[in-house]
Amino acid sequence: MDRQTTAGAMNDADLAQLLSQVRTGESDAWGELYRQYAPAIFRFCRRLLPAREDAEDATTEIFMKVRQKLGTYDASRPFTAWLYKVASNHCWDTLRRRRIRQDLETGDVDSLPLEHPDPSQLERLQAEHTSKEVRTGLAQLPDRARMALVLRYYADMSYEEIADTLGVRRAFVGVLLLRARHQLRDALSGGGVANARKASAGGTP
Amino acid sequence: MNQSDGHFDEMTGLLYLEGQLDAGRASEVSEHLRSCAPCREIVHALETEGVWLREALAVEDESIPARVIAAPERGATHWGWIAAFALGTGGAYTLWSGFVEPWLTQASQAGFTQGNLLTMLFFTGAFWKGWDAMRSLMEFMAVATLGMVAVWLLRKQWQRFTAIAFVMGALVLGALAWAPSAAAADVEHGDPGYTLPAGQEVKTDLIVAAERTRIDGDVDGDLIVFSNSLTVNGHIKGDILAFGAEVRVNGPVDGNVRVWCQSFTLDSAVARNVMTGTGAGEFDEKSTVGGTLTMFSNSTQLNGRIKGDLLAFAGDLNIGGSLGHDARIRGGQLSVGPSAEIVGRTKYTGYHEAEVSPGAKLGSPIEFTEIKRGQTYDRPRYYWHQIMFWGASFVLGFAILLVAPGFFFDAEQMCKKVGSAIGFGALFLFATPIAALIVCATIVGLSVGIPVLLFYGVAVYAAKIFVGAWLGEKLLGAGVGVGPALGRLALGLAILRGVRMLPYVGLLAGLLIVMWGMGAVVLALHRRITTPVVVAA
């Protein structure tokens, strides 16, 4: 799934015209842009932020930022990429403001041993869990792990974009993603992540 | 290869799959995969895991909330703005023609020659006849809308400037309110008591704050007193304004007397009007009031002579003196003694008919309206009123939804937090008026206290709207846009109105709904003016 299908499905010409109308201050055009993209951004935020209300707030705030920053958008780049970048930055800022940032995930990821997966176990895990369970497991992951997976496998961001958003070296993104996959597997197969997370967050659920 | 057994590691497999290896390394891995079944299995498992993740993330298992959809419509719904503007304009006109002009007109009649608008608002507004005009539904809506538009326009500045603006505004208004009287006032602080000796005369306004105050001398101006006990024996040539536990006026007053106290006794002549808010009031036989007597009292004995109208809210009122004009009385018990004389008409609304002594002289028979206890289910008018109440709530809810959809949906969502909403609601429901009245006890605080009370009144009235909207969403589900939101609101309010109509429990349910909705409003406001710090689930 790429951004073009997760976000509004406007063609380039229509979008360019709409954006130019928004820049000239046409409120109808702004409303149309919002209607086209707000649902996708809400879904995106919903996958990143723990509560539905947070995602609602974030959607509104992201579009306020979009309105303010639209002048900085480079029309030679895809609009959806820019939009998701604004959204992911906002969500990451939101999560960073929270008190339960995991100290564990700030530096120790490289040193944590990764068990080599058993392909058959991996396939069984995939077969046994529904999408809803995966999403539940995802919600239990540390913020950065969840961010990495959503940015990569939902918003289809490049490693460079993920590195930029999360403030890490590009070479570290692969480690983050692999670590996040392992944490998700643990969460789905028996709550290992929840325990690790609890320990890192000083007992906060 | 990274591992000693000749296979590459999982990280290499992932980077290979995601196209993150440089060309040389990628072809090396590709070559290895052709000949290594275990590594092929690993890469295949990682690939299917990636697909599995994408599919799981792509599943849409939640509806888009109405708030997210509705937010931009406020920009596009021109007719909504036009309606809000029209209502707002109507509100402004209503405020001016219904309140300000009549107040200004009444001010001079009521003797507020040295007063100012805030004083008039406070001292005459509560009993002003023009409230009747406000019963018009559209006028009320218009005023409420005007207020909401103002709040909405200021919402962005709310967080940053609210405290400064509020304080500065209060100070400016307070200064304006204070200036006319304070400019030339003699301010005295008792330690602990203050006495103006007989034979002395204060040639300006006299302001006293003391535990006990005794005015035996004369005051050629207004007398303003904050004191536990006040006795006035001298001649006051201006007004008396007093707050205290016990107030006694034995000396003549050329102006008005306005008193808020536990016990009030008048034993002299007041040339103009008297307004009292007292637990117990006594107007002795020698007392006269040249103008109107307005009272809020638990128990009052009225033996003096009132030359103007009598307007009374009293639990127990005994009239033994004479009234030179009309009387409008609402209370628990009215007794008219044998020596009483009422020249004009007497309208009395109460639970029991007045006890009128045969010796009393009445200009016309007392027009009695009985207050019915409990609900009157047998009257069609009762049901008509219920429909009107429902309609008024719905129209106000509609206006809030149009003007501030974000806040509307916020408050609606906050109703989900039933416990905390009711808890905060109860706190604010009872604490706010107390705090506002305490603030109002100082003249400077009036400019803060009165707006707080007005806002409080609107919040109490609007509270059920959010509970109704929440209830509607519970029953009908969360549809998208303003239309479904209105449908949910209409249904929810109708159910709440129905609950409110229930005998006995209706009143309690009404109180609970007000607390619930008010708490939701408080939580929504709090959410909007603070950066949320939420513990992740």
XYZ file of C-alpha atoms in Angstrom:
742
model
C 0.000 0.000 0.000
C 1.555 3.286 -0.995
C 0.733 6.763 0.099
C -1.326 7.471 -2.953
C -3.842 4.857 -1.921
C -3.756 5.518 1.789
C -4.291 9.230 1.251
C -6.774 11.032 -0.970
C -6.925 9.737 -4.515
C -6.600 12.978 -6.464
C -4.696 13.135 -9.685
C -1.696 15.433 -9.948
C -3.369 18.123 -12.038
C -6.387 18.395 -9.766
C -4.200 18.425 -6.708
C -1.938 21.139 -8.124
C -4.951 23.288 -8.933
C -6.438 22.682 -5.508
C -3.181 23.592 -3.781
C -2.870 26.807 -5.735
C -6.430 27.710 -4.752
C -5.645 26.966 -1.131
C -2.611 29.226 -1.337
C -4.800 32.068 -2.550
C -6.936 31.653 0.529
C -10.060 30.035 -0.903
C -11.817 28.470 2.035
C -13.758 26.072 -0.186
C -10.489 24.754 -1.585
C -9.101 24.336 1.888
C -12.212 22.444 2.904
C -11.832 20.185 -0.122
C -8.172 19.506 0.638
C -9.093 18.676 4.201
C -11.886 16.356 3.135
C -9.579 14.562 0.735
C -6.742 13.961 3.146
C -8.024 14.239 6.732
C -9.389 10.672 6.882
C -6.061 9.232 5.756
C -4.122 11.366 8.195
C -6.492 10.389 10.982
C -5.919 6.699 10.184
C -2.194 7.293 10.111
C -2.289 9.051 13.491
C -4.547 6.349 14.856
C -1.817 3.818 14.179
C 0.816 5.910 15.885
C -0.942 7.374 18.902
C -2.391 5.341 21.722
C -5.879 6.860 21.975
C -8.522 7.681 19.412
C -8.994 11.134 20.927
C -5.273 11.791 20.525
C -5.532 10.913 16.848
C -8.504 13.253 16.424
C -6.639 16.103 18.079
C -3.512 15.354 16.113
C -5.395 15.387 12.802
C -6.775 18.827 13.514
C -3.415 20.136 14.667
C -1.576 18.637 11.700
C -3.866 20.407 9.275
C -3.353 23.660 11.131
C 0.379 23.149 10.610
C -0.168 22.211 6.982
C -2.033 25.442 6.443
C 0.752 27.430 8.025
C 3.543 25.594 6.246
C 1.996 25.128 2.846
C 4.234 27.868 1.511
C 7.266 25.721 2.231
C 5.964 22.747 0.271
C 8.098 21.980 -2.778
C 5.648 21.183 -5.574
C 8.231 19.023 -7.344
C 7.875 16.440 -4.584
C 4.760 14.335 -4.001
C 2.284 16.170 -1.801
C 1.364 13.054 0.143
C 5.007 12.464 1.049
C 5.227 15.978 2.413
C 1.913 15.622 4.208
C 2.932 12.372 5.875
C 6.225 13.936 6.838
C 4.430 16.777 8.611
C 2.086 14.272 10.238
C 4.818 11.909 11.373
C 6.876 14.769 12.791
C 3.864 15.980 14.687
C 3.055 12.538 16.074
C 6.644 11.910 17.066
C 6.761 15.283 18.826
C 3.544 14.389 20.595
C 4.918 11.080 21.746
C 8.191 12.657 22.796
C 6.348 15.102 24.998
C 4.857 12.246 26.891
C 6.478 11.289 30.112
C 6.904 7.622 29.422
C 9.688 7.785 26.895
C 11.547 4.550 27.062
C 15.073 5.065 28.218
C 15.807 1.572 27.030
C 15.148 2.323 23.429
C 17.349 5.365 23.219
C 20.647 3.600 23.011
C 20.630 -0.034 23.846
C 18.955 -1.403 20.784
C 22.183 -2.251 19.031
C 23.419 -4.327 21.904
C 20.262 -6.353 22.437
C 20.712 -9.838 21.022
C 18.355 -10.839 18.225
C 17.463 -14.471 18.135
C 17.623 -15.925 14.707
C 14.040 -16.605 13.673
C 12.690 -20.016 12.878
C 10.898 -19.571 9.527
C 8.245 -22.128 10.374
C 7.495 -20.426 13.689
C 7.276 -17.110 11.906
C 4.786 -18.490 9.424
C 2.738 -20.007 12.222
C 2.680 -16.680 14.030
C 1.393 -14.990 10.902
C -1.245 -17.638 10.377
C -2.490 -17.594 13.942
C -3.041 -13.878 14.382
C -5.640 -11.660 12.845
C -4.965 -8.148 11.679
C -6.736 -6.845 14.747
C -4.406 -8.783 17.010
C -1.431 -7.460 15.113
C -2.704 -3.938 15.637
C -3.195 -4.625 19.323
C 0.328 -5.989 19.544
C 1.589 -2.956 17.676
C -0.042 -0.654 20.190
C 1.952 -2.355 22.944
C 5.287 -1.623 21.345
C 7.548 1.191 22.501
C 6.785 4.408 20.668
C 9.824 4.387 18.437
C 9.376 0.771 17.394
C 5.744 1.410 16.539
C 6.664 4.607 14.695
C 9.269 2.784 12.643
C 6.915 0.010 11.561
C 4.036 2.339 10.719
C 6.202 4.794 8.830
C 7.734 1.991 6.797
C 4.861 -0.426 6.246
C 1.860 1.900 6.340
C 3.113 5.276 5.126
C 5.710 3.643 2.854
C 8.441 6.037 3.884
C 12.024 5.619 2.792
C 14.792 4.865 5.261
C 16.024 8.438 4.855
C 12.635 9.862 5.732
C 12.286 7.568 8.726
C 15.761 8.487 9.942
C 14.960 12.169 9.573
C 11.661 11.879 11.412
C 12.971 9.823 14.289
C 16.252 11.678 14.518
C 18.495 8.665 14.054
C 21.258 7.752 11.613
C 20.036 6.230 8.389
C 22.084 3.118 9.036
C 20.221 2.630 12.269
C 16.786 2.441 10.643
C 17.225 -1.184 9.603
C 18.157 -2.082 13.174
C 15.111 -0.253 14.424
C 12.827 -2.054 12.021
C 14.229 -5.466 12.747
C 14.103 -4.829 16.468
C 10.491 -3.674 16.131
C 9.592 -6.824 14.240
C 11.092 -8.938 16.993
C 9.243 -6.988 19.634
C 6.010 -7.453 17.756
C 6.619 -11.176 17.466
C 7.284 -11.324 21.207
C 4.140 -9.343 21.954
C 2.025 -11.648 19.837
C 3.533 -14.806 21.216
C 3.283 -14.032 24.891
C 3.702 -10.490 26.204
C 7.444 -10.205 26.148
C 7.301 -6.695 24.821
C 4.844 -5.558 27.419
C 7.188 -6.745 30.115
C 10.195 -5.113 28.519
C 8.256 -1.931 28.088
C 7.052 -1.940 31.637
C 10.607 -2.299 32.838
C 11.842 0.513 30.627
C 9.001 2.826 31.596
C 9.525 2.352 35.275
C 6.424 0.261 35.699
C 4.053 2.528 33.805
C 1.664 0.400 31.801
C 28.597 -13.772 5.184
C 28.101 -12.476 8.688
C 27.715 -15.674 10.544
C 30.230 -18.316 11.220
C 28.059 -21.078 9.830
C 28.227 -19.555 6.368
C 24.696 -18.105 6.338
C 23.958 -14.399 6.444
C 22.132 -12.886 9.393
C 18.551 -11.717 9.615
C 19.496 -8.056 9.362
C 21.244 -8.625 6.076
C 18.178 -10.494 4.840
C 15.893 -7.630 5.781
C 18.104 -4.974 4.199
C 18.385 -7.108 1.088
C 14.619 -7.436 0.858
C 14.069 -3.729 1.352
C 16.653 -2.769 -1.233
C 18.973 -1.138 1.262
C 22.187 -2.988 0.398
C 24.676 -1.593 -2.048
C 24.815 -3.321 -5.411
C 27.866 -5.456 -4.674
C 26.576 -6.701 -1.381
C 23.107 -7.319 -2.840
C 24.478 -9.501 -5.668
C 26.573 -11.389 -3.131
C 23.440 -12.158 -1.087
C 21.493 -12.977 -4.209
C 24.174 -15.449 -5.256
C 24.160 -17.065 -1.844
C 20.388 -17.411 -1.844
C 20.464 -19.498 -5.019
C 22.415 -22.181 -3.278
C 21.251 -21.889 0.349
C 17.807 -23.213 1.221
C 17.836 -22.127 4.926
C 18.664 -18.548 3.946
C 15.979 -18.592 1.257
C 13.502 -19.669 3.910
C 14.549 -16.852 6.188
C 14.239 -14.263 3.434
C 10.916 -15.690 2.365
C 9.633 -15.596 5.954
C 10.749 -11.960 6.323
C 9.088 -11.083 3.031
C 5.768 -12.635 4.001
C 6.044 -10.956 7.390
C 6.390 -7.624 5.613
C 3.300 -8.316 3.516
C 1.462 -9.484 6.605
C 2.373 -6.273 8.426
C 1.288 -4.085 5.523
C -2.038 -5.891 5.297
C -2.652 -5.671 9.031
C -1.857 -1.965 9.063
C -4.026 -1.313 6.036
C -7.174 -2.833 7.521
C -9.719 -0.130 8.317
C -11.536 -1.292 11.405
C -12.633 2.088 12.741
C -14.942 4.735 11.386
C -13.674 8.248 10.867
C -14.967 10.325 13.777
C -17.545 12.956 13.010
C -15.321 15.593 14.536
C -12.576 14.960 12.010
C -14.996 15.234 9.143
C -17.020 18.081 10.535
C -14.183 20.449 11.356
C -13.637 21.982 7.924
C -17.338 22.373 7.256
C -17.419 25.392 9.453
C -15.419 27.168 6.812
C -17.685 26.098 4.022
C -21.039 26.421 5.725
C -21.716 30.018 4.871
C -25.355 29.834 5.794
C -24.361 28.698 9.253
C -22.259 31.796 9.682
C -25.021 33.963 8.316
C -27.449 32.448 10.807
C -24.944 32.888 13.621
C -24.282 36.463 12.537
C -27.993 37.205 12.361
C -28.554 35.718 15.790
C -25.518 37.574 17.103
C -26.772 40.868 15.713
C -30.164 40.172 17.185
C -28.465 39.436 20.470
C -26.602 42.720 20.422
C -29.814 44.583 19.657
C -31.651 42.708 22.396
C -28.936 43.487 24.898
C -29.031 47.147 24.050
C -32.759 47.666 23.715
C -33.749 45.214 26.404
C -31.106 45.858 28.989
C -28.856 48.831 28.597
C -31.412 51.430 27.566
C -34.011 50.503 30.180
C -31.298 50.339 32.801
C -30.029 53.737 31.894
C -33.584 55.037 32.023
C -34.309 53.336 35.291
C -31.030 54.387 36.749
C -31.990 57.997 37.222
C -35.442 57.015 38.456
C -33.894 54.632 40.932
C -31.539 57.250 42.222
C -28.263 56.025 40.778
C -27.142 59.520 40.039
C -23.558 58.833 41.049
C -23.482 55.311 39.885
C -22.079 53.576 36.887
C -23.192 50.778 34.624
C -21.682 47.992 36.699
C -23.375 49.178 39.845
C -26.648 49.342 37.978
C -26.179 45.880 36.563
C -25.603 44.490 39.988
C -28.178 46.326 41.998
C -31.079 46.688 39.653
C -30.551 43.951 37.140
C -31.612 41.115 39.371
C -35.034 42.525 39.856
C -35.555 44.372 36.698
C -38.895 43.849 35.023
C -37.274 43.653 31.644
C -36.333 40.047 32.363
C -39.753 39.197 31.023
C -38.625 40.221 27.578
C -35.771 37.767 27.841
C -38.168 34.896 28.039
C -38.546 35.100 24.339
C -36.760 32.056 23.017
C -35.182 33.761 20.038
C -33.871 36.609 22.121
C -32.271 34.244 24.532
C -30.761 32.288 21.687
C -29.480 35.446 20.110
C -27.735 36.558 23.268
C -26.252 33.117 23.838
C -25.015 32.989 20.261
C -23.442 36.402 20.581
C -21.511 35.176 23.578
C -20.412 32.031 21.811
C -19.263 33.926 18.743
C -17.178 36.142 20.983
C -15.649 33.136 22.724
C -14.984 31.460 19.392
C -13.315 34.527 17.949
C -11.063 34.751 20.979
C -10.351 31.067 21.237
C -6.934 31.156 19.634
C -5.773 33.868 21.970
C -7.423 32.162 24.865
C -4.495 30.196 26.140
C -1.846 32.794 25.764
C -3.619 35.929 26.730
C -6.549 34.829 28.775
C -5.001 35.316 32.170
C -3.440 38.652 31.293
C -6.518 39.916 29.491
C -8.812 38.775 32.246
C -6.785 40.397 34.960
C -6.177 43.585 33.009
C -9.811 43.783 31.972
C -10.923 43.244 35.530
C -8.560 45.902 36.776
C -9.655 48.424 34.171
C -13.338 47.757 34.713
C -12.811 47.694 38.429
C -11.009 50.996 38.295
C -13.779 52.480 36.173
C -16.353 51.176 38.596
C -14.489 52.475 41.558
C -13.319 55.781 40.218
C -16.492 57.901 40.530
C -16.954 57.156 44.193
C -13.387 56.587 45.225
C -12.025 59.704 43.633
C -13.211 61.915 46.426
C -13.694 59.428 49.211
C -12.512 59.314 52.794
C -11.351 55.743 53.370
C -11.250 54.474 56.948
C -10.054 51.170 58.360
C -11.309 50.326 61.792
C -8.959 48.776 64.312
C -11.110 46.899 65.037
C -14.024 49.348 65.277
C -14.698 52.709 63.695
C -16.864 55.465 65.055
C -17.763 58.774 63.493
C -18.556 60.836 66.556
C -21.736 62.884 66.840
C -21.306 66.455 65.764
C -18.674 65.649 63.158
C -19.437 65.780 59.483
C -17.567 64.071 56.661
C -17.743 66.321 53.635
C -17.216 63.610 51.090
C -18.004 59.942 50.539
C -17.028 57.776 53.463
C -15.764 54.260 52.955
C -15.282 52.135 56.028
C -13.965 48.642 56.530
C -14.143 47.650 60.170
C -15.391 44.960 62.502
C -17.878 47.325 64.123
C -18.925 50.629 62.657
C -20.908 53.353 64.267
C -21.863 56.502 62.431
C -23.162 59.096 64.853
C -22.030 62.080 62.842
C -23.170 63.205 59.405
C -21.899 62.242 55.988
C -22.281 64.690 53.139
C -21.851 62.013 50.498
C -22.236 58.274 50.193
C -21.518 55.905 53.028
C -20.012 52.608 51.965
C -19.364 50.109 54.713
C -17.951 46.599 54.951
C -18.489 45.707 58.557
C -19.749 42.990 60.828
C -22.073 45.416 62.496
C -23.141 48.860 61.381
C -25.258 51.371 63.216
C -26.103 54.656 61.584
C -27.484 57.347 63.844
C -26.303 60.383 61.920
C -27.601 62.061 58.810
C -26.447 60.556 55.515
C -26.893 62.952 52.641
C -25.975 60.473 49.940
C -26.525 56.719 49.641
C -25.779 53.949 52.076
C -24.176 50.844 50.652
C -23.463 48.238 53.295
C -22.300 44.642 53.569
C -22.315 43.031 56.959
C -23.991 40.750 59.463
C -26.101 43.322 61.257
C -27.096 46.715 59.926
C -29.237 49.228 61.705
C -30.182 52.609 60.255
C -31.650 55.064 62.736
C -30.659 58.306 61.067
C -32.199 59.975 58.029
C -30.876 59.139 54.582
C -31.317 61.538 51.684
C -30.346 59.015 49.024
C -30.787 55.270 48.638
C -30.070 52.427 50.989
C -28.710 49.197 49.595
C -27.844 46.590 52.127
C -26.697 42.957 52.021
C -26.646 41.525 55.486
C -28.002 38.975 57.932
C -30.204 41.312 59.886
C -31.435 44.752 58.846
C -33.426 47.289 60.792
C -34.690 50.614 59.477
C -35.985 53.094 61.946
C -35.762 56.344 60.020
C -36.665 58.062 56.783
C -34.995 57.139 53.516
C -35.733 59.711 50.842
C -35.255 57.440 47.879
C -35.177 53.674 47.377
C -34.247 50.784 49.579
C -32.916 47.457 48.398
C -32.160 44.710 50.872
C -30.843 41.202 50.717
C -31.304 39.977 54.265
C -32.066 37.006 56.430
C -34.341 39.039 58.634
C -35.601 42.541 57.958
C -37.519 44.931 60.127
C -39.000 48.249 59.083
C -40.151 49.970 62.214
C -43.279 52.083 62.459
C -41.328 55.308 62.211
C -39.515 54.228 59.054
C -40.395 55.664 55.669
C -39.108 54.885 52.204
C -39.593 57.639 49.652
C -39.221 55.387 46.620
C -39.323 51.709 45.880
C -38.567 48.983 48.362
C -36.960 45.921 46.788
C -36.216 43.021 49.062
C -34.863 39.518 49.068
C -35.540 38.242 52.509
C -36.232 35.166 54.533
C -38.434 36.968 56.994
C -39.464 40.605 57.084
C -41.728 42.698 59.233
C -42.882 45.767 57.346
C -44.470 48.279 59.673
C -43.232 51.489 58.141
C -44.443 53.555 55.237
C -43.411 52.841 51.676
C -44.317 55.602 49.250
C -43.385 53.743 46.071
C -43.729 50.148 44.914
C -42.918 47.088 46.900
C -41.119 44.281 45.123
C -40.457 41.362 47.397
C -39.076 37.852 47.344
C -39.688 36.792 50.888
C -40.110 33.542 52.731
C -42.323 35.173 55.283
C -43.614 38.730 54.927
C -45.782 40.558 57.408
C -47.162 43.913 56.319
C -48.321 46.156 59.094
C -47.533 49.535 57.601
C -48.673 51.394 54.515
C -47.772 51.001 50.852
C -48.347 54.029 48.673
C -48.285 52.178 45.404
C -48.358 48.638 43.951
C -46.971 45.525 45.559
C -45.556 42.479 43.811
C -44.734 39.723 46.213
C -43.495 36.205 45.748
C -43.038 34.180 48.845
C -44.019 31.409 51.175
C -46.298 33.298 53.495
C -47.923 36.736 53.368
C -49.759 38.309 56.248
C -51.449 41.686 56.076
C -52.149 43.083 59.509
C -55.068 45.220 60.733
C -53.131 48.460 60.550
C -51.864 47.809 57.019
C -52.835 49.936 54.063
C -52.033 49.186 50.419
C -53.116 51.899 48.032
C -52.333 50.199 44.707
C -52.715 46.677 43.394
C -51.207 43.723 45.153
C -50.002 40.690 43.221
C -48.982 37.786 45.351
C -47.561 34.491 44.184
C -47.143 31.871 46.837
C -47.991 28.461 48.164
C -50.861 29.638 50.361
C -53.331 32.441 50.132
C -52.437 35.586 52.030
C -53.802 36.039 55.528
C -55.515 39.412 55.431
C -56.803 40.993 58.580
C -60.350 42.404 58.314
C -59.046 45.779 59.404
C -56.534 46.071 56.561
C -57.235 48.665 53.890
C -56.571 47.375 50.400
C -56.924 49.379 47.187
C -58.035 46.220 45.443
C -58.289 42.553 46.384
C -55.023 40.661 46.412
C -54.416 38.928 43.086
C -53.224 35.550 44.227
C -51.413 32.996 42.064
C -50.785 29.690 43.684
C -47.468 27.973 43.166
C -48.224 24.345 42.475
C -45.937 21.846 44.070
C -44.741 19.069 41.825
C -45.502 18.584 38.151
C -48.851 19.283 36.536
C -49.122 16.348 34.189
C -52.789 16.879 33.496
C -52.306 20.163 31.677
C -51.574 20.223 27.919
C -49.631 23.402 28.553
C -47.131 21.412 30.575
C -46.309 19.243 27.571
C -46.148 22.270 25.312
C -43.643 23.776 27.679
C -41.592 20.585 27.587
C -41.494 20.750 23.801
C -40.430 24.381 24.003
C -37.687 23.516 26.480
C -36.500 20.753 24.190
C -36.558 23.119 21.211
C -34.604 25.774 23.066
C -31.908 23.283 24.028
C -31.770 21.924 20.505
C -31.415 25.360 18.918
C -28.643 26.271 21.342
C -26.929 22.950 20.629
C -27.270 23.611 16.907
C -25.684 27.023 17.339
C -22.771 25.606 19.340
C -22.274 22.894 16.744
C -22.106 25.452 13.952
C -19.962 27.974 15.723
C -17.587 25.678 17.586
C -17.828 22.126 16.236
C -14.451 21.175 17.663
C -15.452 22.169 21.164
C -18.876 20.567 20.724
C -17.406 17.202 19.830
C -14.737 17.543 22.505
C -17.343 18.116 25.191
C -19.450 15.291 23.791
C -16.472 12.944 23.927
C -15.654 14.030 27.466
C -19.098 12.788 28.529
C -17.636 9.312 28.088
C -15.572 9.909 31.195
C -18.687 9.631 33.304
C -17.084 9.550 36.732
C -14.606 12.353 36.316
C -17.113 14.483 34.398
C -19.724 14.230 37.144
C -17.064 14.805 39.796
C -15.674 17.929 38.182
C -19.184 19.039 37.281
C -20.325 18.827 40.897
C -17.266 20.744 42.014
C -17.743 23.549 39.521
C -21.517 23.600 39.868
C -21.316 24.408 43.543
C -17.961 26.127 43.848
C -18.276 28.580 40.955
C -21.225 30.633 42.249
C -19.736 30.717 45.737
C -16.420 31.920 44.400
C -18.128 34.448 42.125
C -20.262 35.810 44.948
C -17.227 36.116 47.191
C -15.513 38.048 44.431
C -18.647 40.157 44.002
C -18.523 41.113 47.659
C -15.918 43.678 46.773
C -16.932 46.374 44.355
C -13.740 45.932 42.354
C -14.561 42.232 41.996
C -17.941 42.907 40.421
C -16.418 43.203 36.984
C -15.029 39.680 37.362
C -17.810 38.126 39.359
C -20.711 39.167 37.131
C -19.221 37.803 33.873
C -18.314 34.599 35.705
C -21.887 34.255 36.923
C -23.243 34.926 33.432
C -20.905 32.354 31.906
C -21.813 29.956 34.679
C -25.501 30.383 33.877
C -24.912 29.634 30.203
C -22.774 26.605 31.087
C -25.437 25.202 33.406
C -28.059 25.615 30.706
C -25.870 24.182 27.946
C -24.616 21.217 30.001
C -27.432 18.882 28.986
C -26.701 19.481 25.311
C -23.421 17.596 25.456
C -24.884 14.772 27.486
C -27.734 14.607 24.965
C -25.310 14.494 22.044
C -23.335 11.752 23.725
C -26.488 9.776 24.457
C -27.602 10.165 20.851
C -24.248 8.870 19.637
C -24.565 5.887 21.961
C -27.926 5.017 20.492
C -27.486 5.919 16.840
C -23.764 5.414 16.375
C -21.172 7.925 15.224
C -22.215 9.117 11.793
C -20.201 11.662 9.883
C -21.024 15.349 9.486
C -23.312 17.939 10.964
C -26.611 16.366 9.843
C -26.228 13.113 11.759
C -24.841 15.057 14.718
C -28.048 17.097 14.809
C -30.127 13.928 14.620
C -28.213 12.458 17.533
C -28.581 15.687 19.481
C -32.340 15.824 18.879
C -32.857 12.262 20.054
C -30.552 12.572 23.045
C -32.175 15.803 24.231
C -35.643 14.316 23.800
C -34.697 11.374 26.004
C -33.156 13.639 28.613
C -36.276 15.810 28.576
C -38.351 12.682 29.079
C -36.213 11.655 32.040
C -36.506 15.138 33.442
C -40.308 14.846 33.344
C -40.342 11.810 35.617
C -41.895 12.498 39.005
C -39.498 12.723 41.936
C -36.442 11.223 40.223
C -36.631 13.740 37.385
C -35.252 16.537 39.510
C -32.371 14.425 40.736
C -31.677 13.179 37.220
C -31.711 16.785 35.994
C -29.128 17.744 38.586
C -26.996 14.768 37.644
C -27.215 15.653 33.953
C -26.192 19.238 34.660
C -23.196 18.064 36.702
C -22.255 15.536 34.045
C -22.454 17.987 31.162
C -20.785 20.753 33.088
C -17.917 18.460 33.992
C -17.584 17.537 30.330
C -17.430 21.230 29.430
C -14.759 21.811 32.059
C -12.736 18.814 30.882
C -13.052 19.874 27.260
C -11.942 23.410 28.092
C -9.085 22.051 30.136
C -8.059 19.802 27.265
C -8.084 22.753 24.891
C -6.042 25.116 26.999
C -3.410 22.690 28.166
C -1.004 20.442 26.368
C -2.244 16.949 27.041
C 0.136 14.677 28.876
C -1.450 11.276 28.541
C -0.070 7.985 29.685
C -0.037 5.610 26.771
C -2.346 2.638 26.903
